[in-house]
Short mmCIF file of C-alpha atoms in Angstrom, two decimals:
data_model
loop_
_atom_site.label_atom_id
_atom_site.label_comp_id
_atom_site.label_asym_id
_atom_site.label_seq_id
_atom_site.Cartn_x
_atom_site.Cartn_y
_atom_site.Cartn_z
CA MET A 1 0.00 0.00 0.00
CA SER A 2 1.61 3.28 -1.10
CA GLY A 3 1.50 6.67 0.61
CA PHE A 4 1.96 7.85 4.17
CA PRO A 5 -0.26 7.42 7.20
CA ILE A 6 -2.27 10.46 8.23
CA LEU A 7 -3.02 11.36 11.84
CA SER A 8 -6.54 12.73 12.21
CA ALA A 9 -7.37 14.46 15.50
CA LEU A 10 -10.64 13.55 17.21
CA SER A 11 -12.87 16.05 18.98
CA THR A 12 -14.45 15.13 22.29
CA ALA A 13 -17.81 15.15 20.50
CA ASP A 14 -16.74 12.56 17.91
CA ALA A 15 -18.31 9.52 19.59
CA ALA A 16 -17.78 7.25 16.58
CA GLY A 17 -14.14 8.23 16.21
CA LEU A 18 -13.44 7.77 19.90
CA ALA A 19 -15.13 4.37 19.81
CA THR A 20 -12.77 3.38 16.99
CA PHE A 21 -9.83 4.71 19.01
CA HIS A 22 -10.76 2.45 21.93
CA GLN A 23 -11.33 -0.51 19.58
CA VAL A 24 -7.75 -0.15 18.31
CA ALA A 25 -6.48 0.00 21.91
CA ASP A 26 -8.53 -3.05 22.89
CA SER A 27 -7.23 -5.06 19.92
CA ALA A 28 -3.65 -4.25 20.93
CA LEU A 29 -4.36 -5.23 24.54
CA ALA A 30 -5.80 -8.57 23.44
CA PHE A 31 -2.82 -9.27 21.18
CA ASP A 32 0.04 -7.95 23.35
CA GLY A 33 -1.28 -8.76 26.79
CA TYR A 34 -0.78 -5.19 28.06
CA ALA A 35 -2.56 -1.89 27.38
CA PRO A 36 -1.04 0.55 24.86
CA PHE A 37 -2.17 3.60 26.84
CA ASN A 38 -1.82 3.88 30.59
CA GLU A 39 -4.75 4.74 32.81
CA GLN A 40 -3.59 8.29 33.56
CA ALA A 41 -3.33 9.07 29.84
CA LEU A 42 -6.94 7.95 29.32
CA TYR A 43 -8.12 10.04 32.28
CA ASP A 44 -6.28 13.02 30.76
CA LEU A 45 -8.08 12.35 27.47
CA GLN A 46 -11.42 12.25 29.27
CA ALA A 47 -10.60 15.53 31.05
CA GLY A 48 -9.61 17.25 27.80
CA ARG A 49 -5.91 17.47 28.67
CA ARG A 50 -4.85 15.24 25.78
CA THR A 51 -5.96 14.73 22.17
CA ALA A 52 -6.80 11.38 20.57
CA TYR A 53 -5.76 10.62 16.99
CA LEU A 54 -6.57 7.88 14.53
CA VAL A 55 -3.74 6.77 12.26
CA ARG A 56 -5.29 6.36 8.81
CA MET A 57 -3.85 4.81 5.70
CA ASN A 58 -6.15 5.81 2.87
CA GLU A 59 -9.55 4.58 4.11
CA LEU A 60 -8.15 2.18 6.70
CA VAL A 61 -7.62 2.95 10.39
CA VAL A 62 -4.28 1.31 11.14
CA GLY A 63 -3.52 2.74 14.57
CA ALA A 64 -4.28 5.22 17.33
CA SER A 65 -2.35 7.83 19.24
CA LEU A 66 -2.51 10.33 22.09
CA GLY A 67 -0.75 13.67 21.96
CA GLY A 68 0.13 16.55 24.30
CA PRO A 69 1.04 18.16 26.52
CA GLY A 70 4.66 17.15 26.03
CA GLU A 71 3.85 13.45 25.69
CA ILE A 72 3.00 11.14 22.82
CA ASP A 73 1.67 7.58 22.79
CA LEU A 74 1.21 5.46 19.69
CA VAL A 75 -0.04 1.99 18.86
CA ILE A 76 -0.50 0.24 15.53
CA SER A 77 -3.25 -2.37 15.20
CA PRO A 78 -1.80 -5.89 15.23
CA THR A 79 -3.20 -6.52 11.73
CA TYR A 80 -1.15 -3.67 10.23
CA ARG A 81 2.18 -4.03 11.98
CA ARG A 82 5.56 -4.58 10.30
CA ARG A 83 4.63 -2.32 7.38
CA GLY A 84 6.43 0.85 8.54
CA TYR A 85 3.28 2.66 9.64
CA GLY A 86 4.46 3.00 13.22
CA ARG A 87 7.78 4.53 12.21
CA MET A 88 6.17 7.04 9.87
CA ALA A 89 3.47 8.03 12.36
CA ALA A 90 6.02 8.33 15.18
CA HIS A 91 8.18 10.66 13.08
CA GLU A 92 5.13 12.84 12.38
CA LEU A 93 4.12 12.93 16.03
CA ALA A 94 7.64 13.70 17.24
CA GLN A 95 7.97 16.60 14.81
CA SER A 96 4.79 18.19 16.19
CA GLU A 97 6.03 18.23 19.79
CA PRO A 98 8.81 20.29 21.42
CA ASP A 99 12.17 18.96 22.54
CA GLY A 100 11.88 17.06 25.80
CA VAL A 101 8.69 15.29 24.71
CA THR A 102 8.20 11.85 26.28
CA ALA A 103 6.75 8.58 25.01
CA TRP A 104 5.96 5.31 26.79
CA SER A 105 6.97 1.88 25.56
CA HIS A 106 4.66 -0.52 27.34
CA GLY A 107 6.31 -3.91 27.62
CA ASP A 108 9.72 -2.45 26.71
CA HIS A 109 9.40 -3.79 23.17
CA PRO A 110 12.66 -4.10 21.19
CA ALA A 111 11.10 -2.36 18.18
CA ALA A 112 10.17 0.60 20.39
CA ARG A 113 13.75 0.75 21.67
CA ALA A 114 15.08 0.87 18.12
CA LEU A 115 12.60 3.56 17.09
CA ALA A 116 13.41 5.61 20.18
CA SER A 117 17.09 5.57 19.24
CA GLU A 118 16.25 6.59 15.67
CA LEU A 119 14.22 9.56 16.96
CA HIS A 120 16.95 10.57 19.46
CA PHE A 121 14.95 9.55 22.52
CA VAL A 122 16.67 8.13 25.61
CA ALA A 123 15.23 6.05 28.45
CA ALA A 124 14.15 8.34 31.29
CA ARG A 125 11.94 6.22 33.57
CA THR A 126 11.32 2.53 34.13
CA LEU A 127 8.05 1.37 35.62
CA LEU A 128 7.72 -2.15 37.00
CA GLU A 129 4.55 -4.12 37.31
CA MET A 130 5.06 -6.56 40.18
CA ARG A 131 2.78 -9.44 41.16
CA LYS A 132 2.43 -12.05 43.89
CA PRO A 133 0.03 -14.95 44.46
CA LEU A 134 -2.38 -14.51 47.36
CA LEU A 135 -1.92 -17.95 48.92
CA ASP A 136 -2.01 -17.41 52.67
CA GLU A 137 -3.46 -13.93 53.11
CA ALA A 138 -7.09 -15.09 53.31
CA THR A 139 -6.40 -17.11 56.47
CA ALA A 140 -3.80 -14.77 57.95
CA SER A 141 -4.66 -12.47 60.82
CA ALA A 142 -5.23 -8.83 59.95
CA PRO A 143 -2.18 -6.68 60.82
CA CYS A 144 -2.19 -4.83 64.14
CA THR A 145 -1.19 -1.18 64.60
CA ASP A 146 -1.65 1.54 67.18
CA GLU A 147 -3.22 3.66 64.44
CA ASP A 148 -6.70 3.13 63.04
CA ILE A 149 -7.28 1.70 59.55
CA SER A 150 -10.75 2.43 58.24
CA ALA A 151 -12.58 2.92 54.95
CA PHE A 152 -12.46 6.12 52.92
CA ARG A 153 -15.41 8.41 53.71
CA MET A 154 -16.89 9.71 50.46
CA GLY A 155 -17.91 13.35 50.62
CA ILE A 156 -15.59 13.94 53.59
CA ASP A 157 -12.07 12.65 52.94
CA GLU A 158 -11.46 13.94 49.41
CA PRO A 159 -9.64 17.23 50.21
CA GLU A 160 -7.46 15.68 52.92
CA TRP A 161 -6.52 12.72 50.73
CA VAL A 162 -5.66 14.87 47.71
CA ALA A 163 -3.43 17.06 49.88
CA LEU A 164 -1.70 14.06 51.46
CA ASN A 165 -1.27 12.30 48.11
CA ALA A 166 0.31 15.45 46.62
CA LEU A 167 2.73 15.60 49.56
CA VAL A 168 3.66 11.90 49.39
CA PHE A 169 4.16 11.99 45.61
CA ALA A 170 5.52 15.53 45.27
CA ALA A 171 8.27 14.31 42.93
CA HIS A 172 6.02 12.06 40.85
CA PRO A 173 4.84 13.67 37.57
CA GLU A 174 1.46 11.89 37.38
CA GLN A 175 0.40 10.66 40.81
CA GLY A 176 1.34 13.85 42.63
CA ALA A 177 -0.77 15.96 40.27
CA ILE A 178 -4.10 14.25 40.98
CA THR A 179 -6.87 16.75 41.74
CA GLU A 180 -10.24 16.34 43.42
CA ALA A 181 -11.77 16.23 39.92
CA ASP A 182 -9.42 13.38 38.98
CA LEU A 183 -10.36 11.58 42.19
CA ALA A 184 -14.07 12.04 41.40
CA ALA A 185 -13.52 10.49 37.95
CA ARG A 186 -12.02 7.41 39.55
CA GLN A 187 -14.81 7.23 42.12
CA ALA A 188 -17.26 7.07 39.21
CA GLU A 189 -15.59 3.93 37.80
CA SER A 190 -17.43 0.63 38.13
CA TRP A 191 -14.54 -0.90 40.10
CA PHE A 192 -14.44 1.78 42.79
CA ASN A 193 -15.44 0.70 46.29
CA ALA A 194 -14.85 3.02 49.25
CA ASP A 195 -14.36 -0.04 51.48
CA ASP A 196 -11.32 -0.94 49.34
CA PHE A 197 -9.80 2.50 50.00
CA LEU A 198 -7.98 1.91 53.29
CA ILE A 199 -7.15 5.03 55.30
CA LEU A 200 -4.67 5.08 58.20
CA ARG A 201 -5.33 7.72 60.87
CA ASN A 202 -3.38 8.70 63.97
CA ALA A 203 -4.85 9.12 67.45
CA ASP A 204 -6.03 12.62 66.55
CA GLY A 205 -7.91 11.35 63.51
CA ARG A 206 -5.46 12.87 61.04
CA MET A 207 -4.86 10.94 57.81
CA ILE A 208 -1.27 9.72 57.77
CA GLY A 209 -1.40 6.92 55.19
CA TYR A 210 -3.54 5.02 52.74
CA ASN A 211 -3.71 1.93 50.58
CA TRP A 212 -6.18 2.28 47.72
CA LEU A 213 -7.13 -1.09 46.23
CA LYS A 214 -8.63 -1.87 42.85
CA VAL A 215 -10.61 -5.10 42.84
CA ASP A 216 -11.57 -6.04 39.28
CA GLY A 217 -11.67 -9.80 38.79
CA THR A 218 -9.18 -12.26 40.20
CA ILE A 219 -6.25 -9.82 40.00
CA GLY A 220 -6.41 -7.21 42.75
CA GLU A 221 -4.27 -4.13 42.35
CA ILE A 222 -2.51 -2.11 45.02
CA TYR A 223 -3.63 0.99 43.17
CA VAL A 224 -1.65 3.51 45.21
CA VAL A 225 -0.15 3.35 48.68
CA GLY A 226 1.46 6.15 50.63
CA VAL A 227 2.56 7.28 54.10
CA HIS A 228 2.94 10.87 55.33
CA PRO A 229 6.67 11.82 55.38
CA ASP A 230 6.40 12.71 59.08
CA ALA A 231 5.33 9.11 59.82
CA ALA A 232 8.04 7.45 57.73
CA GLY A 233 10.37 4.90 59.27
CA ARG A 234 7.75 3.33 61.56
CA GLY A 235 6.85 0.36 59.36
CA LEU A 236 3.45 1.81 58.45
CA GLY A 237 3.96 1.11 54.74
CA ARG A 238 4.32 -2.60 55.53
CA VAL A 239 1.24 -2.48 57.79
CA LEU A 240 -0.81 -0.86 55.02
CA MET A 241 0.46 -3.36 52.47
CA GLN A 242 -0.41 -6.31 54.68
CA ALA A 243 -3.87 -4.88 55.34
CA GLY A 244 -4.39 -4.44 51.61
CA LEU A 245 -3.26 -7.97 50.75
CA HIS A 246 -5.53 -9.36 53.44
CA ARG A 247 -8.52 -7.49 52.01
CA LEU A 248 -7.73 -8.52 48.41
CA ALA A 249 -7.67 -12.17 49.46
CA ASP A 250 -10.95 -11.76 51.34
CA ALA A 251 -12.43 -10.27 48.15
CA GLY A 252 -11.59 -13.46 46.23
CA CYS A 253 -8.52 -12.19 44.38
CA THR A 254 -5.90 -14.84 43.68
CA THR A 255 -3.12 -12.47 42.58
CA ALA A 256 -1.99 -9.03 43.77
CA SER A 257 -0.37 -6.55 41.41
CA LEU A 258 1.16 -3.09 41.71
CA TYR A 259 3.14 -0.58 39.69
CA VAL A 260 6.28 1.09 41.03
CA GLU A 261 9.15 3.17 39.68
CA ALA A 262 12.18 0.92 39.34
CA ASP A 263 14.43 3.47 41.06
CA SER A 264 12.16 3.72 44.13
CA PHE A 265 14.54 1.43 45.98
CA GLY A 266 12.82 1.50 49.38
CA PRO A 267 9.34 0.58 48.11
CA VAL A 268 10.74 -2.00 45.66
CA HIS A 269 12.65 -3.64 48.51
CA LEU A 270 9.52 -3.71 50.68
CA TYR A 271 7.45 -5.30 47.91
CA ARG A 272 10.08 -7.95 47.27
CA THR A 273 10.18 -8.87 50.96
CA LEU A 274 6.39 -9.29 50.79
CA GLY A 275 6.78 -11.78 47.93
CA PHE A 276 6.24 -9.61 44.85
CA VAL A 277 8.27 -10.36 41.71
CA ASP A 278 8.66 -8.48 38.41
CA HIS A 279 5.92 -9.17 35.87
CA THR A 280 6.24 -6.52 33.13
CA VAL A 281 8.46 -3.50 32.43
CA ASP A 282 7.38 -0.18 30.89
CA VAL A 283 9.95 2.40 29.79
CA GLN A 284 9.34 6.09 29.27
CA TYR A 285 11.63 7.70 26.68
CA ARG A 286 12.46 11.38 26.48
CA ARG A 287 13.74 13.19 23.40
CA LEU A 288 17.13 14.80 23.87
CA THR A 289 17.05 18.59 23.88
CA ASP A 290 19.27 20.57 21.57
#
């Protein structure tokens, strides 16, 4: 097939185009075993912070992409791979963004590594998905602590949690930027259950930690876990993790999963001591600046 792929931007009102965008993503997920766009990118799309594109070759939709601000994501439908469409579309996307733009390679695919080098991108972040089987947690005793672990209170806890999350993840480009509107979008998801959002409070009732769980089938995710910096070094992260694993097992999950930056050595060490092992690797590339 001759010619070059064209990237057509989709408006938020283009329901048919967005449905096709998600169909392309779903086909890649089914083929590759991992999603081509991370959850935060899709929330940003929903909130109008990013733009969806279809990659068209004449009348055919051969791929999908997300652009801006300062980040690009691209996937080619499994049916149309190994024809050069990804390379051509990536060149077009990279030219439209400023130096310093980033792009994720989910699964750390060798072809993505080669394309990143061709486009003068270098690896900037590595994200691990870690998993462990939930064999003994269902019969284990719930962890004990002097602090109180209770469920998230909808309509009450949102401002305090957003402030604490921003403090815990101040250096994290996505997690630390979550707003109350972003939290509300997640609360509207079918998987959200306030009882799976474990909040750790001190004797004064102040929120000092949390373990937000995502129960969606047999794989339960440690969605995000954090401890106030002032309470660090007391083993509360382990207590929250154990409480979360216990609840996931009680919910019928057979496997626990989580995502963590590979260079977060303290958390990675904790997760390994709890029995987690590496499952997949995602790499974020950044284009070198002039």
